[in-house]
mmCIF file of C-alpha atoms in Angstrom:
data_model
loop_
_atom_site.group_PDB
_atom_site.id
_atom_site.type_symbol
_atom_site.label_atom_id
_atom_site.label_comp_id
_atom_site.label_asym_id
_atom_site.label_seq_id
_atom_site.Cartn_x
_atom_site.Cartn_y
_atom_site.Cartn_z
ATOM 1 C CA MET B 260 106.010 100.257 95.448
ATOM 2 C CA PRO B 261 104.090 102.489 97.873
ATOM 3 C CA LEU B 262 100.827 101.224 99.279
ATOM 4 C CA PRO B 263 97.717 102.604 97.558
ATOM 5 C CA THR B 264 95.743 105.560 98.806
ATOM 6 C CA LEU B 265 92.273 104.390 98.027
ATOM 7 C CA ILE B 266 90.582 104.716 101.383
ATOM 8 C CA ARG B 267 90.019 107.991 103.083
ATOM 9 C CA ALA B 268 87.095 106.673 105.113
ATOM 10 C CA ALA B 269 88.273 104.571 108.036
ATOM 11 C CA GLY B 270 85.058 102.579 108.107
ATOM 12 C CA LEU B 271 85.690 101.174 104.658
ATOM 13 C CA LEU B 272 89.165 100.059 105.646
ATOM 14 C CA LEU B 273 88.075 98.377 108.836
ATOM 15 C CA THR B 274 85.277 96.379 107.236
ATOM 16 C CA ALA B 275 86.502 95.830 103.704
ATOM 17 C CA THR B 276 86.448 92.254 102.413
ATOM 18 C CA LEU B 277 88.746 91.621 99.483
ATOM 19 C CA LEU B 278 87.623 89.487 96.568
ATOM 20 C CA ILE B 279 90.533 87.152 95.922
ATOM 21 C CA THR B 280 91.568 84.239 93.786
ATOM 22 C CA GLY B 281 94.319 83.063 96.136
ATOM 23 C CA CYS B 282 94.316 82.051 99.760
ATOM 24 C CA GLN B 283 96.625 82.379 102.718
ATOM 25 C CA GLN B 284 99.213 79.669 103.065
ATOM 26 C CA LYS B 285 98.369 77.393 105.980
ATOM 27 C CA PRO B 286 100.944 77.401 108.759
ATOM 28 C CA ASP B 287 103.210 74.373 108.788
ATOM 29 C CA ALA B 288 103.869 73.639 112.443
ATOM 30 C CA ALA B 289 106.923 71.572 111.616
ATOM 31 C CA SER B 290 108.579 74.350 109.694
ATOM 32 C CA ALA B 291 107.256 77.490 111.403
ATOM 33 C CA PRO B 292 110.041 79.874 112.481
ATOM 34 C CA GLY B 293 109.119 79.598 116.133
ATOM 35 C CA ASN B 294 110.057 75.910 116.278
ATOM 36 C CA ASP B 295 113.751 76.618 115.851
ATOM 37 C CA THR B 296 115.664 77.000 119.105
ATOM 38 C CA PRO B 297 116.286 80.730 119.666
ATOM 39 C CA ASP B 298 119.932 81.680 119.983
ATOM 40 C CA THR B 299 118.960 83.901 122.889
ATOM 41 C CA THR B 300 116.982 82.802 125.935
ATOM 42 C CA SER B 301 113.628 84.404 126.666
ATOM 43 C CA ALA B 302 115.001 85.866 129.867
ATOM 44 C CA ALA B 303 117.864 87.573 128.039
ATOM 45 C CA TYR B 304 115.589 88.825 125.267
ATOM 46 C CA LEU B 305 113.137 90.309 127.762
ATOM 47 C CA LYS B 306 115.841 91.839 129.959
ATOM 48 C CA PRO B 307 114.881 95.462 130.722
ATOM 49 C CA PHE B 308 116.785 97.919 128.571
ATOM 50 C CA GLU B 309 115.172 101.171 129.742
ATOM 51 C CA SER B 310 116.194 103.344 132.655
ATOM 52 C CA GLY B 311 113.927 105.726 134.504
ATOM 53 C CA ILE B 312 110.308 105.740 133.390
ATOM 54 C CA ARG B 313 109.744 102.676 131.183
ATOM 55 C CA SER B 314 107.668 103.265 128.067
ATOM 56 C CA GLY B 315 107.509 99.806 126.523
ATOM 57 C CA GLY B 316 110.401 100.625 124.216
ATOM 58 C CA VAL B 317 108.784 103.742 122.696
ATOM 59 C CA ARG B 318 111.136 106.634 122.154
ATOM 60 C CA LEU B 319 110.839 109.921 120.299
ATOM 61 C CA ILE B 320 114.064 110.813 118.490
ATOM 62 C CA LEU B 321 114.955 114.379 117.586
ATOM 63 C CA ILE B 322 115.860 114.743 113.905
ATOM 64 C CA LYS B 323 117.781 117.720 112.541
ATOM 65 C CA THR B 324 116.798 118.906 109.052
ATOM 66 C CA PRO B 325 117.541 122.000 106.954
ATOM 67 C CA LYS B 326 114.028 123.124 107.904
ATOM 68 C CA GLY B 327 114.323 122.686 111.643
ATOM 69 C CA THR B 328 114.235 119.911 114.231
ATOM 70 C CA PHE B 329 111.424 117.383 114.531
ATOM 71 C CA ASN B 330 110.535 114.240 116.447
ATOM 72 C CA VAL B 331 110.167 110.785 114.939
ATOM 73 C CA TRP B 332 108.543 107.840 116.744
ATOM 74 C CA THR B 333 110.435 104.599 117.398
ATOM 75 C CA LYS B 334 109.730 101.437 119.392
ATOM 76 C CA ARG B 335 112.268 98.826 120.433
ATOM 77 C CA PHE B 336 111.494 95.152 121.004
ATOM 78 C CA GLY B 337 113.815 92.890 123.003
ATOM 79 C CA THR B 338 117.550 92.511 123.342
ATOM 80 C CA GLY B 339 119.734 90.399 121.077
ATOM 81 C CA LYS B 340 122.830 90.203 118.904
ATOM 82 C CA ILE B 341 120.737 90.478 115.719
ATOM 83 C CA LYS B 342 119.333 94.003 115.477
ATOM 84 C CA VAL B 343 116.882 94.953 112.712
ATOM 85 C CA LEU B 344 115.543 98.404 111.826
ATOM 86 C CA LEU B 345 112.271 98.275 109.855
ATOM 87 C CA LEU B 346 111.563 100.892 107.174
ATOM 88 C CA HIS B 347 107.902 101.095 106.202
ATOM 89 C CA GLY B 348 106.439 101.850 102.790
ATOM 90 C CA GLY B 349 104.405 104.663 101.385
ATOM 91 C CA PRO B 350 106.021 107.106 101.359
ATOM 92 C CA ALA B 351 104.222 108.253 104.523
ATOM 93 C CA MET B 352 102.488 105.058 105.563
ATOM 94 C CA THR B 353 103.198 103.931 109.158
ATOM 95 C CA HIS B 354 104.979 101.239 111.149
ATOM 96 C CA GLU B 355 101.612 99.675 112.001
ATOM 97 C CA TYR B 356 101.513 97.082 109.233
ATOM 98 C CA PHE B 357 104.867 95.819 110.563
ATOM 99 C CA GLU B 358 103.175 94.742 113.793
ATOM 100 C CA CYS B 359 103.052 91.177 112.439
ATOM 101 C CA PHE B 360 106.827 91.036 113.041
ATOM 102 C CA GLU B 361 105.989 91.048 116.741
ATOM 103 C CA SER B 362 104.555 87.542 116.324
ATOM 104 C CA PHE B 363 107.778 86.124 114.828
ATOM 105 C CA PHE B 364 110.957 87.959 115.812
ATOM 106 C CA PRO B 365 110.726 87.789 119.642
ATOM 107 C CA GLN B 366 110.669 83.983 119.740
ATOM 108 C CA GLU B 367 113.856 83.994 117.645
ATOM 109 C CA GLY B 368 115.674 86.375 119.987
ATOM 110 C CA ILE B 369 115.853 89.108 117.356
ATOM 111 C CA GLU B 370 116.007 92.696 118.598
ATOM 112 C CA PHE B 371 114.079 94.981 116.268
ATOM 113 C CA TYR B 372 112.862 98.527 115.898
ATOM 114 C CA GLU B 373 109.672 99.890 114.364
ATOM 115 C CA TYR B 374 109.665 103.541 113.420
ATOM 116 C CA ASP B 375 107.495 106.116 111.709
ATOM 117 C CA GLN B 376 109.471 108.228 109.271
ATOM 118 C CA LEU B 377 109.098 111.992 109.422
ATOM 119 C CA GLY B 378 105.740 112.986 107.941
ATOM 120 C CA SER B 379 104.082 109.756 109.059
ATOM 121 C CA TYR B 380 101.276 109.532 111.579
ATOM 122 C CA TYR B 381 103.110 108.919 114.860
ATOM 123 C CA SER B 382 105.945 111.306 114.036
ATOM 124 C CA ASP B 383 105.898 115.036 113.382
ATOM 125 C CA GLN B 384 104.260 116.079 110.111
ATOM 126 C CA PRO B 385 105.759 119.403 109.028
ATOM 127 C CA LYS B 386 104.259 121.124 105.995
ATOM 128 C CA ASP B 387 107.421 122.124 104.108
ATOM 129 C CA ASP B 388 107.559 120.148 100.829
ATOM 130 C CA ASP B 389 111.337 120.524 100.596
ATOM 131 C CA LEU B 390 111.569 117.873 103.311
ATOM 132 C CA TRP B 391 110.092 115.108 101.183
ATOM 133 C CA ARG B 392 113.178 114.079 99.247
ATOM 134 C CA THR B 393 114.932 110.723 99.271
ATOM 135 C CA GLU B 394 118.327 112.074 100.286
ATOM 136 C CA ARG B 395 116.856 113.788 103.356
ATOM 137 C CA PHE B 396 115.127 110.543 104.395
ATOM 138 C CA VAL B 397 118.488 108.766 104.131
ATOM 139 C CA ASP B 398 120.029 111.329 106.475
ATOM 140 C CA GLU B 399 117.089 110.798 108.820
ATOM 141 C CA VAL B 400 117.695 107.040 108.986
ATOM 142 C CA GLU B 401 121.333 107.631 109.882
ATOM 143 C CA GLN B 402 120.302 110.007 112.662
ATOM 144 C CA VAL B 403 117.876 107.390 113.977
ATOM 145 C CA ARG B 404 120.655 104.773 113.943
ATOM 146 C CA GLN B 405 122.961 107.030 115.900
ATOM 147 C CA ALA B 406 120.293 107.906 118.448
ATOM 148 C CA LEU B 407 119.395 104.239 118.964
ATOM 149 C CA GLY B 408 123.080 103.418 119.426
ATOM 150 C CA ILE B 409 123.109 100.482 117.017
ATOM 151 C CA ASP B 410 125.874 99.468 114.627
ATOM 152 C CA LYS B 411 126.468 96.440 112.407
ATOM 153 C CA PHE B 412 122.703 96.115 112.268
ATOM 154 C CA TYR B 413 120.284 94.974 109.569
ATOM 155 C CA VAL B 414 117.968 97.315 107.765
ATOM 156 C CA LEU B 415 114.795 95.881 106.249
ATOM 157 C CA GLY B 416 112.939 98.104 103.821
ATOM 158 C CA HIS B 417 109.567 97.241 102.344
ATOM 159 C CA SER B 418 108.135 98.930 99.232
ATOM 160 C CA TRP B 419 109.174 102.625 99.430
ATOM 161 C CA GLY B 420 111.141 101.510 102.482
ATOM 162 C CA GLY B 421 113.112 99.288 100.081
ATOM 163 C CA ILE B 422 114.148 102.371 98.106
ATOM 164 C CA LEU B 423 115.174 104.051 101.336
ATOM 165 C CA ALA B 424 117.065 100.961 102.568
ATOM 166 C CA LEU B 425 118.953 100.647 99.286
ATOM 167 C CA GLU B 426 119.894 104.317 99.279
ATOM 168 C CA TYR B 427 120.989 104.062 102.896
ATOM 169 C CA ALA B 428 123.173 101.047 102.096
ATOM 170 C CA LEU B 429 124.821 102.841 99.190
ATOM 171 C CA LYS B 430 125.815 105.699 101.502
ATOM 172 C CA HIS B 431 126.297 104.052 104.908
ATOM 173 C CA GLN B 432 127.156 100.446 104.137
ATOM 174 C CA ASP B 433 129.900 100.440 106.760
ATOM 175 C CA HIS B 434 127.263 100.389 109.509
ATOM 176 C CA LEU B 435 125.353 97.389 108.135
ATOM 177 C CA ALA B 436 125.669 93.697 108.967
ATOM 178 C CA GLY B 437 123.147 92.961 106.238
ATOM 179 C CA LEU B 438 120.405 94.369 104.029
ATOM 180 C CA VAL B 439 116.876 93.135 103.282
ATOM 181 C CA ILE B 440 114.875 94.542 100.355
ATOM 182 C CA SER B 441 111.282 93.368 100.618
ATOM 183 C CA ASN B 442 108.926 93.681 97.640
ATOM 184 C CA MET B 443 110.694 96.528 95.832
ATOM 185 C CA VAL B 444 112.663 96.524 92.591
ATOM 186 C CA ALA B 445 115.642 98.853 92.203
ATOM 187 C CA SER B 446 114.056 100.916 89.410
ATOM 188 C CA ILE B 447 110.811 102.878 89.233
ATOM 189 C CA PRO B 448 110.741 102.655 85.397
ATOM 190 C CA ARG B 449 110.939 98.844 85.717
ATOM 191 C CA TYR B 450 108.233 98.860 88.383
ATOM 192 C CA ASP B 451 106.052 101.057 86.208
ATOM 193 C CA ALA B 452 106.482 98.797 83.177
ATOM 194 C CA TYR B 453 105.537 95.669 85.133
ATOM 195 C CA ASN B 454 102.590 97.473 86.680
ATOM 196 C CA LYS B 455 101.300 98.225 83.181
ATOM 197 C CA THR B 456 101.686 94.534 82.293
ATOM 198 C CA LEU B 457 99.534 93.544 85.275
ATOM 199 C CA ARG B 458 96.991 96.238 84.506
ATOM 200 C CA ALA B 459 96.650 94.964 80.929
ATOM 201 C CA GLN B 460 95.410 91.646 82.338
ATOM 202 C CA LEU B 461 92.256 93.314 83.641
ATOM 203 C CA ARG B 462 89.089 92.888 81.595
ATOM 204 C CA PRO B 463 88.660 95.461 78.781
ATOM 205 C CA THR B 464 85.405 96.900 80.136
ATOM 206 C CA LEU B 465 87.053 97.609 83.471
ATOM 207 C CA LEU B 466 89.997 99.292 81.769
ATOM 208 C CA ASP B 467 87.591 101.485 79.816
ATOM 209 C CA SER B 468 85.945 102.577 83.056
ATOM 210 C CA LEU B 469 89.257 103.341 84.714
ATOM 211 C CA GLU B 470 90.486 105.362 81.761
ATOM 212 C CA LYS B 471 87.411 107.594 81.836
ATOM 213 C CA PHE B 472 88.232 108.682 85.377
ATOM 214 C CA GLU B 473 91.950 108.973 84.649
ATOM 215 C CA ALA B 474 91.386 111.139 81.580
ATOM 216 C CA VAL B 475 89.982 113.875 83.826
ATOM 217 C CA LYS B 476 92.348 113.070 86.721
ATOM 218 C CA ASP B 477 89.438 112.139 88.974
ATOM 219 C CA TYR B 478 91.617 109.772 90.984
ATOM 220 C CA HIS B 479 89.824 110.240 94.287
ATOM 221 C CA ASN B 480 86.356 109.525 92.974
ATOM 222 C CA PRO B 481 84.937 106.806 95.290
ATOM 223 C CA THR B 482 83.764 104.773 92.287
ATOM 224 C CA TYR B 483 87.227 104.822 90.712
ATOM 225 C CA GLU B 484 88.914 103.973 94.004
ATOM 226 C CA GLY B 485 86.488 101.136 94.594
ATOM 227 C CA LEU B 486 87.130 99.613 91.165
ATOM 228 C CA VAL B 487 90.884 99.679 91.642
ATOM 229 C CA PHE B 488 90.663 98.316 95.154
ATOM 230 C CA LYS B 489 88.321 95.475 94.250
ATOM 231 C CA ASN B 490 89.869 94.401 90.975
ATOM 232 C CA TYR B 491 93.582 95.092 91.302
ATOM 233 C CA TYR B 492 94.837 95.555 94.825
ATOM 234 C CA SER B 493 93.002 92.471 96.078
ATOM 235 C CA ARG B 494 95.069 90.437 93.604
ATOM 236 C CA HIS B 495 98.445 92.109 93.861
ATOM 237 C CA LEU B 496 98.643 94.098 97.087
ATOM 238 C CA LEU B 497 97.077 91.890 99.775
ATOM 239 C CA ARG B 498 95.563 88.471 99.056
ATOM 240 C CA LEU B 499 93.579 87.895 102.231
ATOM 241 C CA PRO B 500 89.802 87.553 102.666
ATOM 242 C CA GLU B 501 89.837 90.383 105.204
ATOM 243 C CA MET B 502 92.210 93.241 105.828
ATOM 244 C CA PRO B 503 94.131 92.729 109.096
ATOM 245 C CA ASP B 504 93.620 95.516 111.608
ATOM 246 C CA PRO B 505 97.280 96.698 111.613
ATOM 247 C CA VAL B 506 97.146 97.073 107.828
ATOM 248 C CA ALA B 507 93.830 98.915 108.036
ATOM 249 C CA ARG B 508 95.233 101.335 110.583
ATOM 250 C CA SER B 509 98.280 101.971 108.442
ATOM 251 C CA PHE B 510 96.066 102.841 105.463
ATOM 252 C CA LYS B 511 93.866 105.007 107.651
ATOM 253 C CA HIS B 512 96.854 106.997 108.876
ATOM 254 C CA VAL B 513 98.628 107.587 105.548
ATOM 255 C CA ASN B 514 99.829 111.129 104.895
ATOM 256 C CA GLN B 515 98.125 111.564 101.539
ATOM 257 C CA HIS B 516 99.961 114.738 100.610
ATOM 258 C CA VAL B 517 103.452 113.294 101.070
ATOM 259 C CA TYR B 518 102.455 110.078 99.316
ATOM 260 C CA GLU B 519 101.174 111.870 96.219
ATOM 261 C CA LEU B 520 104.069 114.327 96.121
ATOM 262 C CA MET B 521 106.603 111.502 95.942
ATOM 263 C CA GLN B 522 104.684 108.632 94.306
ATOM 264 C CA GLY B 523 101.851 110.230 92.360
ATOM 265 C CA PRO B 524 98.060 109.820 92.551
ATOM 266 C CA ASN B 525 98.020 106.012 92.683
ATOM 267 C CA GLU B 526 99.780 102.807 91.613
ATOM 268 C CA PHE B 527 98.662 103.222 87.990
ATOM 269 C CA LYS B 528 99.892 106.779 87.659
ATOM 270 C CA THR B 529 103.422 107.120 88.980
ATOM 271 C CA ALA B 530 104.083 110.823 88.616
ATOM 272 C CA GLY B 531 105.812 112.058 91.755
ATOM 273 C CA ARG B 532 109.386 112.836 92.660
ATOM 274 C CA LEU B 533 110.302 109.147 92.503
ATOM 275 C CA LEU B 534 109.296 108.855 88.851
ATOM 276 C CA THR B 535 112.820 108.470 87.455
ATOM 277 C CA TRP B 536 114.487 106.805 90.460
ATOM 278 C CA ASP B 537 116.734 103.975 89.234
ATOM 279 C CA ARG B 538 119.572 102.209 91.057
ATOM 280 C CA TRP B 539 119.625 99.047 88.952
ATOM 281 C CA ASN B 540 123.152 99.654 87.670
ATOM 282 C CA ASP B 541 124.432 100.444 91.165
ATOM 283 C CA LEU B 542 123.475 97.135 92.767
ATOM 284 C CA ASP B 543 126.996 95.771 92.364
ATOM 285 C CA GLN B 544 128.130 98.380 94.890
ATOM 286 C CA ILE B 545 126.236 96.532 97.627
ATOM 287 C CA THR B 546 128.782 94.258 99.281
ATOM 288 C CA VAL B 547 127.083 93.267 102.559
ATOM 289 C CA PRO B 548 124.964 90.084 102.680
ATOM 290 C CA THR B 549 121.628 90.979 101.095
ATOM 291 C CA LEU B 550 118.255 89.252 100.934
ATOM 292 C CA MET B 551 115.756 90.103 98.192
ATOM 293 C CA ILE B 552 112.168 89.055 98.966
ATOM 294 C CA GLY B 553 109.594 88.794 96.178
ATOM 295 C CA GLY B 554 105.954 87.705 96.007
ATOM 296 C CA GLN B 555 104.543 85.627 93.159
ATOM 297 C CA PHE B 556 101.560 87.977 92.817
ATOM 298 C CA ASP B 557 103.378 91.183 93.767
ATOM 299 C CA THR B 558 103.156 94.532 91.978
ATOM 300 C CA MET B 559 106.925 94.060 91.644
ATOM 301 C CA ASN B 560 108.210 91.520 89.130
ATOM 302 C CA PRO B 561 109.506 88.561 91.210
ATOM 303 C CA LYS B 562 111.889 87.633 88.387
ATOM 304 C CA GLU B 563 113.526 91.036 88.689
ATOM 305 C CA MET B 564 113.751 90.624 92.449
ATOM 306 C CA GLU B 565 115.610 87.354 91.834
ATOM 307 C CA GLU B 566 117.909 89.046 89.326
ATOM 308 C CA MET B 567 118.689 91.741 91.891
ATOM 309 C CA SER B 568 119.917 89.029 94.278
ATOM 310 C CA ARG B 569 122.518 88.085 91.665
ATOM 311 C CA LEU B 570 123.585 91.659 90.911
ATOM 312 C CA VAL B 571 124.621 92.477 94.484
ATOM 313 C CA LYS B 572 127.932 91.010 95.651
ATOM 314 C CA GLN B 573 126.435 88.657 98.237
ATOM 315 C CA GLY B 574 122.796 87.991 97.533
ATOM 316 C CA ASN B 575 120.113 85.529 98.635
ATOM 317 C CA TYR B 576 116.629 85.303 97.165
ATOM 318 C CA LEU B 577 113.323 84.394 98.777
ATOM 319 C CA LEU B 578 110.137 83.869 96.745
ATOM 320 C CA CYS B 579 106.807 83.820 98.579
ATOM 321 C CA PRO B 580 104.646 81.631 96.283
ATOM 322 C CA GLN B 581 101.367 82.751 97.870
ATOM 323 C CA GLY B 582 102.527 86.296 98.471
ATOM 324 C CA SER B 583 101.593 89.638 96.983
ATOM 325 C CA HIS B 584 103.052 93.059 97.750
ATOM 326 C CA MET B 585 102.464 92.451 101.456
ATOM 327 C CA SER B 586 103.944 88.977 101.613
ATOM 328 C CA MET B 587 104.606 89.363 105.341
ATOM 329 C CA TRP B 588 100.833 89.044 105.693
ATOM 330 C CA ASP B 589 99.560 86.740 102.953
ATOM 331 C CA ASP B 590 102.484 84.268 102.936
ATOM 332 C CA GLN B 591 103.731 84.618 106.480
ATOM 333 C CA GLN B 592 105.296 81.204 107.015
ATOM 334 C CA THR B 593 107.437 81.440 103.881
ATOM 335 C CA TYR B 594 108.335 85.071 104.535
ATOM 336 C CA PHE B 595 109.427 84.785 108.150
ATOM 337 C CA ARG B 596 111.010 81.357 107.851
ATOM 338 C CA GLY B 597 113.275 82.568 105.031
ATOM 339 C CA LEU B 598 113.955 85.959 106.621
ATOM 340 C CA THR B 599 114.929 84.369 109.946
ATOM 341 C CA ARG B 600 117.241 81.871 108.219
ATOM 342 C CA PHE B 601 118.988 84.697 106.389
ATOM 343 C CA LEU B 602 119.524 86.783 109.524
ATOM 344 C CA LYS B 603 120.819 83.837 111.537
ATOM 345 C CA SER B 604 123.098 82.613 108.756
ATOM 346 C CA VAL B 605 124.820 86.003 108.563
ATOM 347 C CA ASN B 606 125.043 86.197 112.326
ATOM 348 C CA ASP B 607 126.561 82.713 112.800
ATOM 349 C CA GLY B 608 128.846 82.818 109.765
ATOM 350 C CA THR B 609 127.064 80.176 107.660
ATOM 351 C CA PHE B 610 125.739 82.623 105.053
ATOM 352 C CA LYS B 611 126.326 81.506 101.453
ATOM 353 C CA ALA B 612 125.889 83.919 98.558
ATOM 354 C CA GLY B 613 123.710 82.752 95.691
ATOM 355 C CA THR B 614 121.314 80.799 97.889
ATOM 356 C CA THR B 615 117.571 80.629 97.249
ATOM 357 C CA LEU B 616 115.887 80.324 100.624
#
């Protein structure tokens, strides 16, 4: 689900060391994504696509809303037949933790787009709370697609971005070549139930301490935040000895107000506008090739992610055995190898439904 809002002090984020029980999977040179021959040459991928003043692919897109017009930030990488739009989590995190994709997609000739949704750090941040509703975000994504001039593209949504990607697919499936739901189950009640199961595995004395703060809704107390960060998120959100800089910047730049309005105060207390969101029984309406990505240690139940891959019409499943909620960071080789295989299989016509990657 959305990334936690524990750190308001940037210094803590930039220097935090997570206490972990797992370790990052070591890269396997023989099986790393970059060792496959790209279906697009480097010269073609790097072919200039901007006219006039070149901005490195950065473009502000004007979004029309019932509350006025606003700019959202986008950045394009490369040129290729496979086009992927990345939808970040939160709500109201940033594209920054997706920067790891820049180390994998270019060598595969995959054209992709990072973008900050409205309310996020690099985009406009209007104050009207009527804007922070799922259906408006879906309309925003469609406006971004139109402005970028892409069609038959892939949308990859992670965490809250997975909710947004699923909702977009249910409304605008005709524009998609494929769908990727990364680390997000199709039901907040299911997410909440599994989250409680993971929380129950914490030691009783720690749970007692947490409940004392929660009883008085003191969710932003530094002691409470520190306990949750050290004992829970280091196991289930990001299993690395140090927080990568792009992730730290994304946490630093979260729009706390939008996050809490939609998600609630933290991962333990889902209480925002998304509280009852549930599309589990609508998964059979998804007919485009779809990849569900789960992490063994995720805050989302990986078994439910696998079940989702069977409920859509054409599903594949990818389990990251070393991965947590941010499997693109703590199980990179598994994540990007499987993701790249899925995208290429759809593109070249070898996709087979029911495959575990």
